[in-house]
Every structure is written in C-alpha cells, then in structure tokens.
Amino acid sequence: MVSQLSLFTEYIPTVAKFPTTRYQGSKQKFVDWIWDCVKDIPFHSALDAFGGTGSVSFRLKEEGKQVTYNDILPFNHIIGKALIENENICLEDFEIEALLKKDADVEYPDFIERTFKDIYFTDEENRWLDIVSTNIRRMDNPYKQAIAYFALFQSCIIKRPYNLFHRRNLYVRLQEVERSFGNKKTWDTPFEVHFRKFVEEANNAVFDNGETCRSINRNIFNVEPIYDFVYIDTPYLNDSGIGVDYADFYHFLNGLVDYDNWGTRIDYKSKHLRLFRQQNVWNDSNTIHQAFEQLFTQFQNSTMAISYRSNGIPTIDELVGILERLGKNVSIHQSGDIKYVLSTKQSNEVLIVAR
C-alpha cells in the first residue's frame, strides 16, 4: 500500500557551495526537497546510483553520510571524483595559468580542430580545446585533474545551444539575427573566462565531511548491494516511449576524457560525429520494466528513494507494485508542476521512497 502523499510547491535553495550546472535532468532544483523527504530515515552509507551532476550526492555528503557516487558515463565519474570523492584538494592559481598556455616542450595534437570543424565550436575554440585538454591529461594529481576536467566540461556545455551536443548547430551561435534571449553573450564569452569561473566554483565545493566518500564508474547492475540507502534517478522514458540518451547528449565530453582513442569511437555516419551507441535498457520500452525489476531486487535490502516523473514508462503504479512484491513499505512524495528543458509536456517530479 502507498502510505503517504506529500505535495511540494516551492523550492528554497540552501545548497550554496554546489557549482552551477546546465546539465539535462539535473536534480539541483529539487535536492532540498528530496532531502526533506528522507531526512528522518536512519542511514549512514548511501549510493547515488545514477549520479549525474552529483547534486544529490553532494547534499548527502553535506549531511555527513558516507556517499558513493556512481555513473556509467566516464565524464560524470570524473565530476564525482572532483566534487564528491575529493576531500581537500583544490586547483592553485599557478596551475590554472599553466593549463591555459602552451608548453614549448609539448607537441600539441589537433584532433578536435581537424575533426569537429564547423560542428560545435569555432576553429579558434577547437584549437584551445586541443591545447587545454592536452595540458589536463598531463596532470599527475587525480583530484586536481578532475577539477580541471569539471571546468572544461562545464565550459563546453555553457557555450552550446541547448547546452547539448545532439546536433551539428554551430550556426545557431554565429548567425546574425535579432535574438530574444541572452545566450549569445554567454556563447561569445571566451573559453578561458568560463574555465576560470568553473574552477573557482569547483574549488569552493571541495570539503571533507569526515567520511570516506568515493566516485565509481560502473553499470549499476555490477554495483555491490551493500548500502543502507540507495538513491535512484534512472534515464527517463516518457509515456510516448521517448527517452533521454545522456551518452548521445554529452558524447563530446566522453570523447575529451578518452582523447587518444576518440577517433576510433566516433560514428562517422552521424552528422554530429557522436560516439557509437551502446545498448541502453533504460531507453527501450521493451526492456525498461525488467530493468527496474532487476534493480529493485538487487537493492531490496536497502532503503530506496526513486526520483521519477508522473508520466513515465513504467507507470508509478507499476513501480510501486514491484516494490511491494519485494516486501517494501512505499510512500510517494509529489512535487508541483514543472516543465523540463526540451520537453513539450508538463509532468510532476515524484519521489518514491521504499523502506
């Protein structure tokens, strides 16, 4: 039985140190509400199963929990290393300066400039990316490197129309037309300016909560079920069967992480030069029901909190049915209406708590 229904109508931000993000599907605007729904549940170890921006992991870390951030996308894993696993390492000013200039002893590659001409960024910007990403790869300290990558990822996202890499649409930035929105100024701001800003934000987010937190990069079905509490925010499939493919939306960032092998992973038949697609059970209406059944069974001995939408596949009733068959006591917390970026439908943000 569903034992509780609570309505959330207004969000009051309290996470002051978490960096700004334009990541598709980010829970940053809901993170205090999510915490309010679970704060009375006793738990120490927590798994953020589909970590994304890390906003929920960060909130749990603030609350003194032993947090494990997991995400299957390599670039997100690096974000988790910078913001969640990292306890006290920041990027110094002299290190930032070194990252932003050419080293006379280094022969810099030009893969991005050659490969992505007229797709996402200008020639000058592509050259900058080749240089700075090379400098980042040469860093020794993994946490300093993670902060630098975080700043690079965010800089790339903020200069993209829709903050995505799903289309070959540099022309949207460059065409001389009258605009009714303010993104043009952000797009035209040099990479270096954005990079410095995001390094500062990441540095300000670093703290030690007294627990050993970590970031892992695994398929969720390969994560050991050893946690008191598991937060689940899977890729979303709406009632029309249309899913969110984060690997496709942010393939450019995963390419940056695997720069030396990038060229062998590109699907050159695609106009926007995405990486070859991998099968994803969360984006297929034929497999997603079984995926949830497997996931809930895997973590049935943990308290689970599942972020979901009111118009998803499977339905909320179907998810509740799976959880109740596993002997879980289920409560539902529902937000007010919100319209998501790139979505034409209104849907409610829902948190399903299973104890």
mmCIF file of C-alpha atoms in Angstrom:
data_model
loop_
_atom_site.group_PDB
_atom_site.id
_atom_site.type_symbol
_atom_site.label_atom_id
_atom_site.label_comp_id
_atom_site.label_asym_id
_atom_site.label_seq_id
_atom_site.Cartn_x
_atom_site.Cartn_y
_atom_site.Cartn_z
ATOM 1 C CA MET A 1 0.000 0.000 0.000
ATOM 2 C CA VAL A 2 1.059 3.577 -0.659
ATOM 3 C CA SER A 3 1.264 5.017 2.813
ATOM 4 C CA GLN A 4 1.842 8.714 2.211
ATOM 5 C CA LEU A 5 1.319 11.528 -0.300
ATOM 6 C CA SER A 6 3.048 14.866 0.221
ATOM 7 C CA LEU A 7 2.903 17.922 -2.037
ATOM 8 C CA PHE A 8 5.879 20.187 -2.677
ATOM 9 C CA THR A 9 5.081 23.562 -4.229
ATOM 10 C CA GLU A 10 8.034 25.864 -3.606
ATOM 11 C CA TYR A 11 11.766 25.340 -3.661
ATOM 12 C CA ILE A 12 14.029 27.381 -1.388
ATOM 13 C CA PRO A 13 17.709 26.871 -2.287
ATOM 14 C CA THR A 14 20.107 26.091 0.539
ATOM 15 C CA VAL A 15 22.999 24.346 -1.237
ATOM 16 C CA ALA A 16 25.248 27.377 -1.530
ATOM 17 C CA LYS A 17 28.552 25.748 -2.459
ATOM 18 C CA PHE A 18 27.417 23.333 -5.134
ATOM 19 C CA PRO A 19 28.514 24.601 -8.568
ATOM 20 C CA THR A 20 26.071 25.917 -11.131
ATOM 21 C CA THR A 21 25.131 23.417 -13.805
ATOM 22 C CA ARG A 22 23.148 23.293 -17.032
ATOM 23 C CA TYR A 23 23.061 19.517 -17.179
ATOM 24 C CA GLN A 24 19.932 17.964 -18.686
ATOM 25 C CA GLY A 25 17.751 16.403 -15.964
ATOM 26 C CA SER A 26 19.710 17.861 -13.058
ATOM 27 C CA LYS A 27 18.050 17.428 -9.650
ATOM 28 C CA GLN A 28 19.724 20.530 -8.227
ATOM 29 C CA LYS A 29 16.446 22.449 -8.026
ATOM 30 C CA PHE A 30 14.853 19.576 -6.087
ATOM 31 C CA VAL A 31 17.707 18.478 -3.865
ATOM 32 C CA ASP A 32 16.497 20.103 -0.638
ATOM 33 C CA TRP A 33 13.006 18.733 -1.182
ATOM 34 C CA ILE A 34 14.464 15.247 -1.766
ATOM 35 C CA TRP A 35 16.438 15.504 1.459
ATOM 36 C CA ASP A 36 13.357 16.701 3.333
ATOM 37 C CA CYS A 37 11.514 13.556 2.186
ATOM 38 C CA VAL A 38 14.196 11.172 3.520
ATOM 39 C CA LYS A 39 15.869 13.035 6.385
ATOM 40 C CA ASP A 40 14.024 11.109 9.102
ATOM 41 C CA ILE A 41 15.153 7.733 7.709
ATOM 42 C CA PRO A 42 18.156 6.376 9.658
ATOM 43 C CA PHE A 43 21.059 5.540 7.326
ATOM 44 C CA HIS A 44 24.816 6.007 7.127
ATOM 45 C CA SER A 45 26.101 4.621 3.822
ATOM 46 C CA ALA A 46 24.452 5.943 0.657
ATOM 47 C CA LEU A 47 24.725 5.072 -3.027
ATOM 48 C CA ASP A 48 23.786 7.609 -5.682
ATOM 49 C CA ALA A 49 23.193 5.007 -8.385
ATOM 50 C CA PHE A 50 22.904 7.296 -11.437
ATOM 51 C CA GLY A 51 24.883 10.236 -10.109
ATOM 52 C CA GLY A 52 24.709 12.765 -12.982
ATOM 53 C CA THR A 53 25.660 16.231 -11.790
ATOM 54 C CA GLY A 54 26.310 14.950 -8.282
ATOM 55 C CA SER A 55 23.859 17.375 -6.667
ATOM 56 C CA VAL A 56 22.121 14.675 -4.611
ATOM 57 C CA SER A 57 25.453 13.066 -3.646
ATOM 58 C CA PHE A 58 26.704 16.484 -2.593
ATOM 59 C CA ARG A 59 23.628 17.069 -0.395
ATOM 60 C CA LEU A 60 24.057 13.673 1.237
ATOM 61 C CA LYS A 61 27.741 14.438 1.765
ATOM 62 C CA GLU A 62 26.741 17.701 3.448
ATOM 63 C CA GLU A 63 24.579 15.669 5.814
ATOM 64 C CA GLY A 64 27.581 13.615 6.923
ATOM 65 C CA LYS A 65 26.732 10.453 5.001
ATOM 66 C CA GLN A 66 29.291 8.013 3.603
ATOM 67 C CA VAL A 67 28.490 8.611 -0.063
ATOM 68 C CA THR A 68 29.318 6.519 -3.100
ATOM 69 C CA TYR A 69 28.633 8.346 -6.357
ATOM 70 C CA ASN A 70 28.195 6.105 -9.396
ATOM 71 C CA ASP A 71 27.686 6.928 -13.057
ATOM 72 C CA ILE A 72 28.272 4.812 -16.139
ATOM 73 C CA LEU A 73 29.452 7.807 -18.196
ATOM 74 C CA PRO A 74 33.208 8.396 -17.744
ATOM 75 C CA PHE A 75 32.967 12.194 -17.749
ATOM 76 C CA ASN A 76 30.365 12.098 -14.968
ATOM 77 C CA HIS A 77 32.602 9.796 -12.932
ATOM 78 C CA ILE A 78 35.292 12.483 -13.121
ATOM 79 C CA ILE A 79 32.789 15.083 -11.893
ATOM 80 C CA GLY A 80 32.041 12.780 -8.954
ATOM 81 C CA LYS A 81 35.761 12.485 -8.218
ATOM 82 C CA ALA A 82 36.133 16.285 -8.217
ATOM 83 C CA LEU A 83 33.077 17.130 -6.101
ATOM 84 C CA ILE A 84 32.240 14.049 -4.002
ATOM 85 C CA GLU A 85 35.348 11.891 -3.516
ATOM 86 C CA ASN A 86 37.689 14.870 -3.234
ATOM 87 C CA GLU A 87 38.179 15.940 0.386
ATOM 88 C CA ASN A 88 40.671 18.791 0.346
ATOM 89 C CA ILE A 89 42.459 19.208 -2.996
ATOM 90 C CA CYS A 90 41.981 22.445 -4.949
ATOM 91 C CA LEU A 91 43.496 23.823 -8.130
ATOM 92 C CA GLU A 92 46.026 26.589 -7.462
ATOM 93 C CA ASP A 93 46.231 29.803 -9.480
ATOM 94 C CA PHE A 94 49.648 28.953 -10.933
ATOM 95 C CA GLU A 95 48.293 25.579 -12.052
ATOM 96 C CA ILE A 96 45.380 27.240 -13.806
ATOM 97 C CA GLU A 97 47.793 29.524 -15.637
ATOM 98 C CA ALA A 98 49.875 26.547 -16.741
ATOM 99 C CA LEU A 99 46.807 24.771 -18.071
ATOM 100 C CA LEU A 100 45.795 27.759 -20.178
ATOM 101 C CA LYS A 101 49.010 28.241 -22.125
ATOM 102 C CA LYS A 102 51.154 26.226 -24.500
ATOM 103 C CA ASP A 103 54.192 24.442 -23.126
ATOM 104 C CA ALA A 104 57.128 24.927 -25.507
ATOM 105 C CA ASP A 105 58.280 21.364 -24.817
ATOM 106 C CA VAL A 106 54.966 19.772 -25.836
ATOM 107 C CA GLU A 107 53.883 18.878 -29.364
ATOM 108 C CA TYR A 108 50.155 19.506 -29.234
ATOM 109 C CA PRO A 109 47.722 17.378 -31.249
ATOM 110 C CA ASP A 110 44.978 18.957 -33.355
ATOM 111 C CA PHE A 111 42.360 16.200 -33.344
ATOM 112 C CA ILE A 112 39.448 18.405 -32.260
ATOM 113 C CA GLU A 113 40.345 21.193 -34.697
ATOM 114 C CA ARG A 114 40.592 18.737 -37.603
ATOM 115 C CA THR A 115 37.630 16.548 -36.749
ATOM 116 C CA PHE A 116 34.960 18.893 -35.433
ATOM 117 C CA LYS A 117 35.324 21.878 -37.746
ATOM 118 C CA ASP A 118 32.048 23.860 -38.014
ATOM 119 C CA ILE A 119 30.148 21.419 -35.795
ATOM 120 C CA TYR A 120 30.205 22.673 -32.192
ATOM 121 C CA PHE A 121 32.826 25.384 -31.788
ATOM 122 C CA THR A 122 34.846 27.817 -33.909
ATOM 123 C CA ASP A 123 38.304 26.938 -35.248
ATOM 124 C CA GLU A 124 39.943 29.078 -32.583
ATOM 125 C CA GLU A 125 37.904 27.442 -29.850
ATOM 126 C CA ASN A 126 38.731 23.967 -31.163
ATOM 127 C CA ARG A 127 42.441 24.817 -31.074
ATOM 128 C CA TRP A 128 42.016 25.978 -27.481
ATOM 129 C CA LEU A 129 40.325 22.708 -26.568
ATOM 130 C CA ASP A 130 43.149 20.660 -28.105
ATOM 131 C CA ILE A 131 45.730 22.587 -26.089
ATOM 132 C CA VAL A 132 43.960 22.723 -22.721
ATOM 133 C CA SER A 133 42.705 19.141 -22.808
ATOM 134 C CA THR A 134 46.274 18.009 -23.558
ATOM 135 C CA ASN A 135 47.578 20.000 -20.595
ATOM 136 C CA ILE A 136 44.909 18.443 -18.367
ATOM 137 C CA ARG A 137 45.875 14.933 -19.439
ATOM 138 C CA ARG A 138 49.462 15.638 -18.369
ATOM 139 C CA MET A 139 48.474 16.418 -14.757
ATOM 140 C CA ASP A 140 49.642 13.995 -12.062
ATOM 141 C CA ASN A 141 47.211 14.610 -9.198
ATOM 142 C CA PRO A 142 43.883 12.899 -9.995
ATOM 143 C CA TYR A 143 41.797 15.375 -7.966
ATOM 144 C CA LYS A 144 43.405 18.447 -9.493
ATOM 145 C CA GLN A 145 42.895 16.828 -12.878
ATOM 146 C CA ALA A 146 39.251 16.113 -12.046
ATOM 147 C CA ILE A 147 38.627 19.748 -11.116
ATOM 148 C CA ALA A 148 40.243 20.880 -14.359
ATOM 149 C CA TYR A 149 38.100 18.448 -16.340
ATOM 150 C CA PHE A 150 34.990 19.616 -14.492
ATOM 151 C CA ALA A 151 35.750 23.196 -15.503
ATOM 152 C CA LEU A 152 36.400 22.112 -19.087
ATOM 153 C CA PHE A 153 33.137 20.138 -19.292
ATOM 154 C CA GLN A 154 31.072 22.987 -17.898
ATOM 155 C CA SER A 155 32.774 25.471 -20.204
ATOM 156 C CA CYS A 156 31.901 23.316 -23.208
ATOM 157 C CA ILE A 157 28.286 22.893 -22.088
ATOM 158 C CA ILE A 158 27.659 26.568 -21.406
ATOM 159 C CA LYS A 159 28.852 27.574 -24.889
ATOM 160 C CA ARG A 160 26.482 25.155 -26.637
ATOM 161 C CA PRO A 161 22.953 25.918 -27.889
ATOM 162 C CA TYR A 162 20.597 23.942 -25.621
ATOM 163 C CA ASN A 163 23.722 23.021 -23.596
ATOM 164 C CA LEU A 164 23.908 19.764 -25.571
ATOM 165 C CA PHE A 165 25.927 18.047 -28.294
ATOM 166 C CA HIS A 166 22.993 16.364 -30.011
ATOM 167 C CA ARG A 167 23.086 18.451 -33.205
ATOM 168 C CA ARG A 168 25.537 19.998 -35.615
ATOM 169 C CA ASN A 169 24.353 23.546 -34.937
ATOM 170 C CA LEU A 170 27.276 25.953 -34.534
ATOM 171 C CA TYR A 171 25.395 28.186 -36.988
ATOM 172 C CA VAL A 172 22.841 28.972 -34.250
ATOM 173 C CA ARG A 173 25.592 30.767 -32.359
ATOM 174 C CA LEU A 174 27.116 32.532 -35.350
ATOM 175 C CA GLN A 175 24.196 33.717 -37.445
ATOM 176 C CA GLU A 176 23.491 37.440 -37.340
ATOM 177 C CA VAL A 177 19.844 37.625 -36.341
ATOM 178 C CA GLU A 178 17.817 39.555 -33.806
ATOM 179 C CA ARG A 179 17.562 37.461 -30.648
ATOM 180 C CA SER A 180 15.009 37.464 -27.863
ATOM 181 C CA PHE A 181 17.237 35.553 -25.439
ATOM 182 C CA GLY A 182 20.547 36.291 -23.730
ATOM 183 C CA ASN A 183 22.587 33.220 -24.599
ATOM 184 C CA LYS A 184 24.632 34.963 -27.293
ATOM 185 C CA LYS A 185 26.744 36.799 -24.731
ATOM 186 C CA THR A 186 27.498 33.536 -22.923
ATOM 187 C CA TRP A 187 28.326 31.755 -26.193
ATOM 188 C CA ASP A 188 30.703 34.530 -27.226
ATOM 189 C CA THR A 189 32.484 34.682 -23.876
ATOM 190 C CA PRO A 190 35.950 33.137 -24.328
ATOM 191 C CA PHE A 191 36.542 29.612 -23.095
ATOM 192 C CA GLU A 192 39.262 30.855 -20.766
ATOM 193 C CA VAL A 193 36.828 33.119 -18.887
ATOM 194 C CA HIS A 194 34.327 30.323 -18.382
ATOM 195 C CA PHE A 195 37.084 27.897 -17.389
ATOM 196 C CA ARG A 196 38.420 30.165 -14.638
ATOM 197 C CA LYS A 197 34.909 30.680 -13.272
ATOM 198 C CA PHE A 198 34.143 26.965 -13.111
ATOM 199 C CA VAL A 199 37.482 26.145 -11.481
ATOM 200 C CA GLU A 200 36.609 28.651 -8.765
ATOM 201 C CA GLU A 201 33.179 27.076 -8.302
ATOM 202 C CA ALA A 202 34.638 23.578 -8.078
ATOM 203 C CA ASN A 203 37.302 24.717 -5.616
ATOM 204 C CA ASN A 204 34.573 26.258 -3.461
ATOM 205 C CA ALA A 205 32.674 22.953 -3.472
ATOM 206 C CA VAL A 206 35.531 20.888 -2.023
ATOM 207 C CA PHE A 207 35.090 19.811 1.596
ATOM 208 C CA ASP A 208 35.708 16.885 3.953
ATOM 209 C CA ASN A 209 32.646 15.592 5.799
ATOM 210 C CA GLY A 210 34.653 13.198 7.952
ATOM 211 C CA GLU A 211 33.561 10.143 5.957
ATOM 212 C CA THR A 212 35.240 8.298 3.098
ATOM 213 C CA CYS A 213 33.264 9.198 0.001
ATOM 214 C CA ARG A 214 34.083 7.878 -3.434
ATOM 215 C CA SER A 215 33.200 8.038 -7.116
ATOM 216 C CA ILE A 216 32.848 4.882 -9.213
ATOM 217 C CA ASN A 217 32.171 4.288 -12.918
ATOM 218 C CA ARG A 218 30.108 1.110 -13.296
ATOM 219 C CA ASN A 219 26.998 -0.319 -14.830
ATOM 220 C CA ILE A 220 24.605 -0.168 -11.890
ATOM 221 C CA PHE A 221 23.925 -3.902 -12.146
ATOM 222 C CA ASN A 222 27.588 -4.512 -11.296
ATOM 223 C CA VAL A 223 27.498 -2.475 -8.077
ATOM 224 C CA GLU A 224 27.509 -4.500 -4.873
ATOM 225 C CA PRO A 225 24.294 -4.048 -2.793
ATOM 226 C CA ILE A 226 25.966 -3.077 0.493
ATOM 227 C CA TYR A 227 24.389 0.327 1.175
ATOM 228 C CA ASP A 228 21.885 1.442 3.795
ATOM 229 C CA PHE A 229 20.291 3.879 1.342
ATOM 230 C CA VAL A 230 20.176 3.960 -2.462
ATOM 231 C CA TYR A 231 19.062 6.995 -4.457
ATOM 232 C CA ILE A 232 17.874 6.089 -7.952
ATOM 233 C CA ASP A 233 17.377 8.542 -10.808
ATOM 234 C CA THR A 234 17.433 6.460 -13.985
ATOM 235 C CA PRO A 235 17.345 7.879 -17.516
ATOM 236 C CA TYR A 236 13.731 8.795 -18.135
ATOM 237 C CA LEU A 237 11.371 7.218 -20.680
ATOM 238 C CA ASN A 238 8.134 9.158 -21.165
ATOM 239 C CA ASP A 239 4.710 7.722 -21.952
ATOM 240 C CA SER A 240 5.354 8.195 -25.680
ATOM 241 C CA GLY A 241 8.373 5.899 -25.437
ATOM 242 C CA ILE A 242 10.874 8.734 -25.919
ATOM 243 C CA GLY A 243 13.911 8.510 -23.680
ATOM 244 C CA VAL A 244 16.795 10.696 -22.597
ATOM 245 C CA ASP A 245 20.077 9.454 -24.077
ATOM 246 C CA TYR A 246 22.735 11.122 -21.933
ATOM 247 C CA ALA A 247 25.542 9.312 -23.754
ATOM 248 C CA ASP A 248 24.404 10.915 -27.004
ATOM 249 C CA PHE A 249 23.692 14.331 -25.470
ATOM 250 C CA TYR A 250 27.191 14.552 -23.941
ATOM 251 C CA HIS A 251 29.291 12.305 -26.204
ATOM 252 C CA PHE A 252 31.766 15.148 -26.830
ATOM 253 C CA LEU A 253 32.669 15.219 -23.127
ATOM 254 C CA ASN A 254 33.251 11.467 -23.050
ATOM 255 C CA GLY A 255 35.469 11.946 -26.090
ATOM 256 C CA LEU A 256 37.548 14.537 -24.240
ATOM 257 C CA VAL A 257 38.135 12.019 -21.446
ATOM 258 C CA ASP A 258 39.330 9.368 -23.928
ATOM 259 C CA TYR A 259 41.125 11.773 -26.270
ATOM 260 C CA ASP A 260 43.749 9.305 -27.550
ATOM 261 C CA ASN A 261 41.111 6.774 -28.648
ATOM 262 C CA TRP A 262 38.409 9.267 -29.611
ATOM 263 C CA GLY A 263 38.806 8.852 -33.338
ATOM 264 C CA THR A 264 38.183 5.084 -33.200
ATOM 265 C CA ARG A 265 34.954 5.523 -31.237
ATOM 266 C CA ILE A 266 33.207 8.045 -33.496
ATOM 267 C CA ASP A 267 30.263 7.071 -35.682
ATOM 268 C CA TYR A 268 31.305 8.992 -38.778
ATOM 269 C CA LYS A 269 27.922 8.317 -40.399
ATOM 270 C CA SER A 270 26.308 10.695 -37.913
ATOM 271 C CA LYS A 271 26.272 14.384 -38.879
ATOM 272 C CA HIS A 272 27.302 15.500 -35.383
ATOM 273 C CA LEU A 273 30.003 12.804 -35.014
ATOM 274 C CA ARG A 274 28.629 11.134 -31.927
ATOM 275 C CA LEU A 275 30.260 8.076 -30.410
ATOM 276 C CA PHE A 276 28.992 4.639 -31.423
ATOM 277 C CA ARG A 277 25.857 3.963 -29.430
ATOM 278 C CA GLN A 278 25.723 1.261 -26.798
ATOM 279 C CA GLN A 279 22.597 -0.676 -25.866
ATOM 280 C CA ASN A 280 20.757 1.015 -23.007
ATOM 281 C CA VAL A 281 17.971 -0.864 -21.239
ATOM 282 C CA TRP A 282 16.660 2.388 -19.754
ATOM 283 C CA ASN A 283 15.848 3.865 -23.179
ATOM 284 C CA ASP A 284 13.846 0.913 -24.513
ATOM 285 C CA SER A 285 10.206 0.303 -23.600
ATOM 286 C CA ASN A 286 10.784 -3.411 -24.264
ATOM 287 C CA THR A 287 13.481 -3.727 -21.606
ATOM 288 C CA ILE A 288 12.857 -0.999 -19.033
ATOM 289 C CA HIS A 289 10.278 -2.913 -16.957
ATOM 290 C CA GLN A 290 12.648 -5.833 -16.473
ATOM 291 C CA ALA A 291 15.485 -3.402 -15.728
ATOM 292 C CA PHE A 292 13.535 -1.837 -12.855
ATOM 293 C CA GLU A 293 12.565 -5.287 -11.553
ATOM 294 C CA GLN A 294 16.230 -6.317 -11.571
ATOM 295 C CA LEU A 295 17.383 -3.056 -9.990
ATOM 296 C CA PHE A 296 14.837 -3.120 -7.166
ATOM 297 C CA THR A 297 15.557 -6.781 -6.460
ATOM 298 C CA GLN A 298 19.280 -6.060 -6.355
ATOM 299 C CA PHE A 299 18.864 -3.387 -3.679
ATOM 300 C CA GLN A 300 15.836 -4.817 -1.877
ATOM 301 C CA ASN A 301 17.703 -4.885 1.444
ATOM 302 C CA SER A 302 18.361 -1.135 1.250
ATOM 303 C CA THR A 303 16.038 1.804 1.667
ATOM 304 C CA MET A 304 15.461 3.137 -1.851
ATOM 305 C CA ALA A 305 14.428 6.613 -2.976
ATOM 306 C CA ILE A 306 13.473 6.784 -6.642
ATOM 307 C CA SER A 307 13.154 10.102 -8.472
ATOM 308 C CA TYR A 308 10.566 9.754 -11.197
ATOM 309 C CA ARG A 309 8.013 11.623 -13.303
ATOM 310 C CA SER A 310 4.254 11.315 -13.291
ATOM 311 C CA ASN A 311 4.075 10.362 -16.989
ATOM 312 C CA GLY A 312 6.841 7.782 -17.226
ATOM 313 C CA ILE A 313 7.207 4.232 -18.502
ATOM 314 C CA PRO A 314 6.726 2.152 -16.379
ATOM 315 C CA THR A 315 3.906 3.926 -14.552
ATOM 316 C CA ILE A 316 4.279 4.879 -10.903
ATOM 317 C CA ASP A 317 1.712 2.207 -10.001
ATOM 318 C CA GLU A 318 3.800 -0.412 -11.791
ATOM 319 C CA LEU A 319 6.948 0.623 -9.905
ATOM 320 C CA VAL A 320 5.085 0.588 -6.604
ATOM 321 C CA GLY A 321 3.766 -2.889 -7.447
ATOM 322 C CA ILE A 322 7.297 -4.223 -7.979
ATOM 323 C CA LEU A 323 8.476 -2.720 -4.701
ATOM 324 C CA GLU A 324 5.526 -4.041 -2.710
ATOM 325 C CA ARG A 325 6.030 -7.543 -4.090
ATOM 326 C CA LEU A 326 9.546 -7.303 -2.643
ATOM 327 C CA GLY A 327 8.021 -6.537 0.754
ATOM 328 C CA LYS A 328 8.830 -2.828 0.766
ATOM 329 C CA ASN A 329 6.734 -0.198 2.534
ATOM 330 C CA VAL A 330 6.216 2.519 -0.096
ATOM 331 C CA SER A 331 5.467 6.228 0.243
ATOM 332 C CA ILE A 332 5.058 8.730 -2.568
ATOM 333 C CA HIS A 333 6.047 12.386 -2.456
ATOM 334 C CA GLN A 334 4.930 14.596 -5.334
ATOM 335 C CA SER A 335 6.216 17.977 -6.460
ATOM 336 C CA GLY A 336 4.333 20.805 -8.074
ATOM 337 C CA ASP A 337 4.160 21.101 -11.854
ATOM 338 C CA ILE A 338 7.398 21.752 -13.688
ATOM 339 C CA LYS A 339 8.204 21.838 -17.369
ATOM 340 C CA TYR A 340 11.575 20.293 -18.229
ATOM 341 C CA VAL A 341 14.013 21.653 -20.795
ATOM 342 C CA LEU A 342 13.329 20.297 -24.315
ATOM 343 C CA SER A 343 10.046 18.805 -23.076
ATOM 344 C CA THR A 344 6.659 19.776 -24.505
ATOM 345 C CA LYS A 345 4.715 18.116 -21.688
ATOM 346 C CA GLN A 346 4.009 19.088 -18.114
ATOM 347 C CA SER A 347 4.905 16.453 -15.557
ATOM 348 C CA ASN A 348 5.266 16.234 -11.817
ATOM 349 C CA GLU A 349 8.529 15.338 -10.145
ATOM 350 C CA VAL A 350 7.858 12.357 -7.886
ATOM 351 C CA LEU A 351 9.962 10.711 -5.188
ATOM 352 C CA ILE A 352 9.078 7.091 -4.386
ATOM 353 C CA VAL A 353 10.522 6.010 -1.044
ATOM 354 C CA ALA A 354 10.649 2.270 -0.326
ATOM 355 C CA ARG A 355 11.710 1.108 3.140
#
